[in-house]
Structures are given as structure tokens and as C-alpha cells.
XYZ file of C-alpha atoms in Angstrom:
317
model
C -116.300 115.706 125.660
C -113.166 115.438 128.154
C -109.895 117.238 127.921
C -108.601 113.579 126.787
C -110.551 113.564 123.692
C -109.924 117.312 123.000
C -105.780 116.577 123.705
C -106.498 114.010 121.250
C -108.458 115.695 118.610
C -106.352 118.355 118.336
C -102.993 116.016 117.865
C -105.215 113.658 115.206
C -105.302 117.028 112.997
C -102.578 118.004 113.848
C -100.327 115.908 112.150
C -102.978 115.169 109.242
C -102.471 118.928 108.798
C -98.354 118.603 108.994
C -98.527 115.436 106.818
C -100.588 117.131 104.322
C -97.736 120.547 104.475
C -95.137 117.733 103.821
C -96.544 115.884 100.862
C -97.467 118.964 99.886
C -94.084 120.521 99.850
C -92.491 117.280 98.607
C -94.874 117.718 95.131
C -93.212 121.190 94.938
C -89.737 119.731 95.929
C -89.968 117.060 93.077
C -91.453 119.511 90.074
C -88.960 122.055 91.180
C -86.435 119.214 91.098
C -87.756 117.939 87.509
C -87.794 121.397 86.158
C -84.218 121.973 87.188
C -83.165 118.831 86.285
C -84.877 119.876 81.957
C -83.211 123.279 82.614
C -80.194 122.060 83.281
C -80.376 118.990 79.959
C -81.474 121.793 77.688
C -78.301 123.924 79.063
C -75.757 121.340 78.949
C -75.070 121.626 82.474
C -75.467 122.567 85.856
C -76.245 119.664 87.978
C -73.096 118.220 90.086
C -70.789 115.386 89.248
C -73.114 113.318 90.872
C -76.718 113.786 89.345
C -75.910 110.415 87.336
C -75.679 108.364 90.501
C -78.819 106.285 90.840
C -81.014 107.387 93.793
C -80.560 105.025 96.640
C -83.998 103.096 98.731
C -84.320 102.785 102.671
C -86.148 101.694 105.008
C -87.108 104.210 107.591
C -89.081 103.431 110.891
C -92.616 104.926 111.162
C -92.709 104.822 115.183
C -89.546 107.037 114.195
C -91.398 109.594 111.996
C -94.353 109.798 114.318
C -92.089 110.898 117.303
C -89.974 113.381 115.400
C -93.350 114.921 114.011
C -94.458 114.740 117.587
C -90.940 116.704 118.696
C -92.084 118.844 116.490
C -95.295 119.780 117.253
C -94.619 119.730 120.978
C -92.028 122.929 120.218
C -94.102 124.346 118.091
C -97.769 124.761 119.265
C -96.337 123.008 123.051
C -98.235 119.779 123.040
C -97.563 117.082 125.083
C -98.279 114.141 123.171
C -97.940 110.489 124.981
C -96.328 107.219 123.746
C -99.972 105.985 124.214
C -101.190 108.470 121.094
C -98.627 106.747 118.851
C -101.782 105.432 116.528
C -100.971 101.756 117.569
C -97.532 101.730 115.508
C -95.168 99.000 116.070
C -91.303 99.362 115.767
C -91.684 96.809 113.159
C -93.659 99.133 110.496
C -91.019 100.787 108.054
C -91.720 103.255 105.195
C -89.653 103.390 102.251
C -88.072 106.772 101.537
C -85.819 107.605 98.766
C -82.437 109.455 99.202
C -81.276 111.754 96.323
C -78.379 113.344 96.125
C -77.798 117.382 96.674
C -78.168 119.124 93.406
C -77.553 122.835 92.610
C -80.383 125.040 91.479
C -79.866 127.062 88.641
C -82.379 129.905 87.975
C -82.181 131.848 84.580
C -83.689 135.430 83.839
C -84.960 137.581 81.463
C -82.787 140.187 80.515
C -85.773 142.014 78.635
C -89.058 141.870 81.433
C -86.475 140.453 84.207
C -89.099 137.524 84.388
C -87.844 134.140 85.866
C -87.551 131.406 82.640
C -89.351 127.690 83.389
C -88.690 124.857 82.479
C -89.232 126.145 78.576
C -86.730 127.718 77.071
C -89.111 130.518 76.033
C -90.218 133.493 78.526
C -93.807 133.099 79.739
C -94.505 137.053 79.762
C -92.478 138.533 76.462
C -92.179 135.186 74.569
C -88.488 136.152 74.545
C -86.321 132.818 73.645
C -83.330 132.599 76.560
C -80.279 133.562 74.841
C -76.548 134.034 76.325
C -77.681 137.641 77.427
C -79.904 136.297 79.980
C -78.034 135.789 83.369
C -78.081 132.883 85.805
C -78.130 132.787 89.215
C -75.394 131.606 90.729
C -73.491 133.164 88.263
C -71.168 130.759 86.271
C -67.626 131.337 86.994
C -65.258 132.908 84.293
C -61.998 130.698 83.660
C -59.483 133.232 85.211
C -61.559 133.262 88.504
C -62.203 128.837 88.116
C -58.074 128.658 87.939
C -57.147 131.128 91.081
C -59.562 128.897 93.362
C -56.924 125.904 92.525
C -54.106 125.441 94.538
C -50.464 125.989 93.281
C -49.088 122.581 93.060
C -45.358 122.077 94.985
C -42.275 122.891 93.132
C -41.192 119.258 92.961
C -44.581 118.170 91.321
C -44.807 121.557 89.233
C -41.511 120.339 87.662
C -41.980 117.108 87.538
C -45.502 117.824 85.532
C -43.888 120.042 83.088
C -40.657 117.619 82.716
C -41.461 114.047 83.060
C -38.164 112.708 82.615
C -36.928 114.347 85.900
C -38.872 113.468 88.806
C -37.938 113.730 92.697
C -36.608 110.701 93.938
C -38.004 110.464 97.602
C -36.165 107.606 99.567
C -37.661 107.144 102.794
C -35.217 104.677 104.106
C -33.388 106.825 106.487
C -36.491 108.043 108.056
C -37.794 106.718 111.234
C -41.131 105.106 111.132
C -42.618 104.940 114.629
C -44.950 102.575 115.131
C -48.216 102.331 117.992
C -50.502 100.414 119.337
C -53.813 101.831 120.988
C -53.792 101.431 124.586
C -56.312 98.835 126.111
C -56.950 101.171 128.770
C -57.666 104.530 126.576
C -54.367 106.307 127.940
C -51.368 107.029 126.073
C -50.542 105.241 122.431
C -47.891 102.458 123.086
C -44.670 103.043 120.990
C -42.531 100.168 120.013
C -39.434 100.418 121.020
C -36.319 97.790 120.407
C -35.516 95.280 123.479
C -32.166 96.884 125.176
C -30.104 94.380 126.971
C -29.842 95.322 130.863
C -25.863 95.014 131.418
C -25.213 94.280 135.500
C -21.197 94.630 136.892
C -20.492 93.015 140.014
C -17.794 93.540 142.768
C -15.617 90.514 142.720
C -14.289 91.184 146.593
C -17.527 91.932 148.674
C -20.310 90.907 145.606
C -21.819 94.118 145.473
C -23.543 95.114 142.020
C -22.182 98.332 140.490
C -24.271 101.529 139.915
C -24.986 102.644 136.656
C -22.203 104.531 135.343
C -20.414 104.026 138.386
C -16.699 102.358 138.647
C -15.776 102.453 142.089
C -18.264 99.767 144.118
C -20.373 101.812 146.913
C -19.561 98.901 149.670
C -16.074 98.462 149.869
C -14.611 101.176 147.605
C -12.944 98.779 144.723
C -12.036 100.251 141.397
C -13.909 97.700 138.712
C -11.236 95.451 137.462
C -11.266 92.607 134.803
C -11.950 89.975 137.315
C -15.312 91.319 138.225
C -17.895 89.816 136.577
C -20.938 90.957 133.926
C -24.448 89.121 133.637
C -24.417 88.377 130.916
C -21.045 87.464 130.081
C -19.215 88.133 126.737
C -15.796 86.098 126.887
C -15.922 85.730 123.088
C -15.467 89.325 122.209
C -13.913 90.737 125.124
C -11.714 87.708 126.080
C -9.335 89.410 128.707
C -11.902 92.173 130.401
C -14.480 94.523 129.118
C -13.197 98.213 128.016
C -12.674 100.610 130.734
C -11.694 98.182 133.466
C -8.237 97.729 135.649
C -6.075 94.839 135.358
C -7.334 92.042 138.001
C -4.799 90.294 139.289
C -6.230 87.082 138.249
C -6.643 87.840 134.787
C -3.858 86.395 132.815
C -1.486 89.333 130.382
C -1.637 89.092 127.077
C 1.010 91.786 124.938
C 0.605 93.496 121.862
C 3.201 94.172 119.316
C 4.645 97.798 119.741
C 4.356 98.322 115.555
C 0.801 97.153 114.718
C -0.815 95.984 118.020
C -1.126 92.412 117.121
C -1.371 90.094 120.137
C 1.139 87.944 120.753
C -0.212 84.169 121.543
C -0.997 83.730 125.139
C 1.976 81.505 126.042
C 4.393 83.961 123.605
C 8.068 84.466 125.307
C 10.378 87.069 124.133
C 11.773 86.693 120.659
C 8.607 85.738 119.067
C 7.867 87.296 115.929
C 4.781 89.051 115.100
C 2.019 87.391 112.833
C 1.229 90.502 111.126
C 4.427 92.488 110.734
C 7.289 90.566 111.785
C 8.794 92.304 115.335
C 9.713 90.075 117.673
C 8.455 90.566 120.854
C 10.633 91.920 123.855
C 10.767 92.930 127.663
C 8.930 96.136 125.625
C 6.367 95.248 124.843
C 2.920 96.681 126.129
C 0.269 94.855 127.723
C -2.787 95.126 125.871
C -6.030 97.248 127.341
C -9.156 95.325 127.357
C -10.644 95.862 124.013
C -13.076 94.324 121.689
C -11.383 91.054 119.732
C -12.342 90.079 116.458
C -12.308 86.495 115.815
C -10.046 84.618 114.109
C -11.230 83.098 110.697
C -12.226 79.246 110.956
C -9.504 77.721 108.693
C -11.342 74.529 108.590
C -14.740 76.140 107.807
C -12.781 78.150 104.924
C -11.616 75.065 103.402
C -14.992 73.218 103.720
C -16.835 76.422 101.998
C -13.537 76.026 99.318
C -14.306 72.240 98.685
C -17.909 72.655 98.025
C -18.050 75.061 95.557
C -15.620 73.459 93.703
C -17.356 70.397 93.927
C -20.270 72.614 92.701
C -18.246 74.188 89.627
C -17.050 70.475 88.593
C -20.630 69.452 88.229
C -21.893 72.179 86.348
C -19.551 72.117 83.647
């Protein structure tokens, strides 16, 4: 007989001999698991939250079980067992196993021969019937000890449990959600972040752009004025220069009235009276700084609005 056929031999019985210590101790799993499972119907309890799930069927490889047996017994006894001894078994070949969930065993005692109870209710050695002197192990928890294991709930929901009618109002609206994106190449999350408007200032002499925060231009020294330009432009709000500029000199004046600091209509002379307050304006009167201009209200677009809605109310009634 050659080494082959020993190496072989010896595998073969191997795992008939591991196969038969599993069934084996599967038959004492599931009457252990029965027993505990009367035990714990005759107490009342016992078993998790989940003993009434139903048990759950899959399909396990058997070219998967034969290798992990074979891990096995290579580690244990050090045999070297080759794909080629697999008993011809095909990746296809599945065995059904059933999964059940974890369940807590609960043994009980005799407190009068110290004898561990069965699955009867009655002692096999002093025919004692279990009673509440008996103790269990683990031992069940008393109600002081189940409560301290709980966590003290906040102050807000403590209160709001024990008065209902006043609750916390959270208002998250003045919070700042910030929201990512993964990366696509696995570095740092991508934070969104509003789209800023780049502002550029440009020399109107020697058209030289600005630095940032920077009034005086680096080329030919010129203070920024109202007559240099910004990309992009904003003539509607700031119609005669942008705030913190010099008067240009080809930026026409406009005055402001020395009482309110209402401007005065472009073409104003002296003597003409303020639409706000009344002053008529003089030799006086300031010229006004560059500054942000609110628009004037669209008489026309007023009466329009005024028009419909009466239109609207004559209709309706």
C-alpha cells in the first residue's frame, strides 16, 4: 500500500470520524435546545425577545464545508489534504442548513440534593417538585438592579414625560446644515459651499487690475477713483461710484440735501427744494459719497398693480 493510499485513508476517516462528532453534538445541541426551550414554557420565561421568530433556511456550499473541515484537520492532527481529495464535489452541490437564533440557557437546581432539574418539573434524585426556593442560573435580576442598568433619560425628555403639555420646542432653523459629497477619488469629503462672485477693479489711467484689498494701483500709483471700472458692473445700485472710491473727474456731482440727505436731481440748480423735506438747495450743499441707491418706485407699475386688483374686487362682488 503507498503513502498515497495511507494519506488518503487516514483523511477518508478522518472526517467520517469529525462528521460523526458533529452530528453527534448537533443531537445534543437540539435536545438541549428542546429541553430549554419546555423549561423555559413551563416557567413562563426565559428565552429572548426573539425565540418567536421563525428559524430561517440556506443554502450552504458543500465544496465549502469540506475545505473548512479540511482547515481544520490540517491544524489539528497537520494534514495536508489536496484539492484533488475533495470526494469529487462540485461548487454546484449545496446543503441546506438551518439558522436559529441565539437563545439563553437557563439551568434550575435543587435546593434540597443540589441536583440539576430536566426538562420535568420534578427532581430526578429526591422527587422534589421545583418550587421558588430552587435557584437559577443566571440568576434573574431583582427590579431595583433591572432599573439602575437603564439610562437616566435628559432633563428635557424627563420633563416632557412627566408633563406632556410642555414639551421643548427645538427649532433647527438657525443651525447650519453642511452638506458633502464623497470624493470620486477617496480623499477629502466635498463641502458645498455657495458660489461667491469674484469682484475685479481696474486702473482707469494705465489699465492695471487692482490687488485685493488694495486702493492705490501697483503700476502707476493712482488712488481708485469712481471712473475706474468693476467687472462686473453695478450702475443700478451704485449709480455715481462704488463705496470707498475718490471722485473721478469724469464722473458727473450729484448733491445731497444738508437736512435729510436726499439727492437733488442731477440737473438741480440752487433754489431747488428738497423732495423729502423741503430745503432748497444752495452753494452748501454737500456732494454726495458714493453709496448704495435704492430705487425709485415704478409709478406706472404701481398704478398697473392698483388697476388690476380693482378690476379683481369688481368681479368678485
Amino acid at each position: 500500500m503507498t503513502d498515497a493510499s495511507v494519506s488518503g485513508d487516514s483523511v477518508a476517516q478522518s472526517t467520517r470520524d469529525e462528521s460523526a462528532v458533529n452530528l453527534r453534538s448537533n443531537r445534543d445541541a437540539t435536545t438541549s435546545t428542546s429541553a430549554c426551550q419546555s423549561s423555559g414554557r413551563e416557567e413562563g420565561g426565559g428565552a429572548d425577545a426573539n425565540q418567536n421568530d421563525p428559524p430561517t433556511e440556506s443554502a450552504v456550499s458543500k465544496l465549502g464545508i469540506f475545505q473548512q473541515r479540511a482547515k481544520r484537520l490540517g491544524e489539528k492532527y497537520g494534514l495536508v489534504i489536496e484539492p484533488s481529495d475533495s470526494l469529487r464535489l462540485t461548487p454546484n452541490e449545496t446543503a441546506h442548513r438551518v439558522d436559529k437564533p441565539i437563545r439563553m440557557r437557563i439551568r434550575r437546581t435543587c435546593h434540597q440534593c443540589n441536583t440539576t432539574f430536566s426538562a420535568r418539573r420534578e427532581c430526578s434524585k429526591c422527587r422534589h417538585v421545583r418550587c421558588d426556593k430552587c435557584p437559577q442560573f443566571p440568576p434573574r435580576k431583582a427590579e431595583p438592579d433591572r432599573l439602575a442598568g437603564l439610562e437616566e433619560p435628559e432633563p428635557a425628555v424627563k420633563a416632557s414625560r412627566e408633563d406632556p403639555s410642555v414639551a421643548a420646542d427645538v427649532c433647527w432653523r438657525h443651525q447650519r446644515v453642511q452638506r458633502k459629497r464623497a470624493s470620486k477619488t477617496g480623499g477629502q469629503d466635498l463641502v458645498h459651499r455657495r458660489p461667491r462672485q469674484r469682484v475685479r477693479r481696474m486702473c482707469h489711467e494705465c489699465e492695471t487690475l487692482f490687488g485685493s484689498g488694495s486702493k492705490n494701483c501697483a503700476f502707476c500709483g493712482h488712488v481708485r477713483c469712481t471712473d475706474c471700472p468693476r467687472d462686473p458692473p453695478k450702475k443700478g445700485k451704485y449709480p455715481f461710484g462704488y463705496p470707498g472710491d475718490a471722485f473721478g473727474p469724469a464722473t458727473e456731482a450729484h448733491f445731497e440735501c444738508n437736512a435729510c440727505e436726499t439727492l437733488y436731481p442731477l440737473e438741480a440748480v440752487d433754489g431747488t427744494p428738497c423732495q423729502n423735506c423741503g430745503l432748497q438747495k444752495s452753494a452748501a450743499a454737500p456732494r454726495a459719497a458714493p453709496r448704495k441707491i435704492q430705487p425709485l418706485p415704478d409709478l406706472d407699475l404701481a398704478a398697473t398693480i392698483a388697476a388690476t386688483s380693482e378690476r379683481l374686487r369688481t368681479s368678485s362682488s
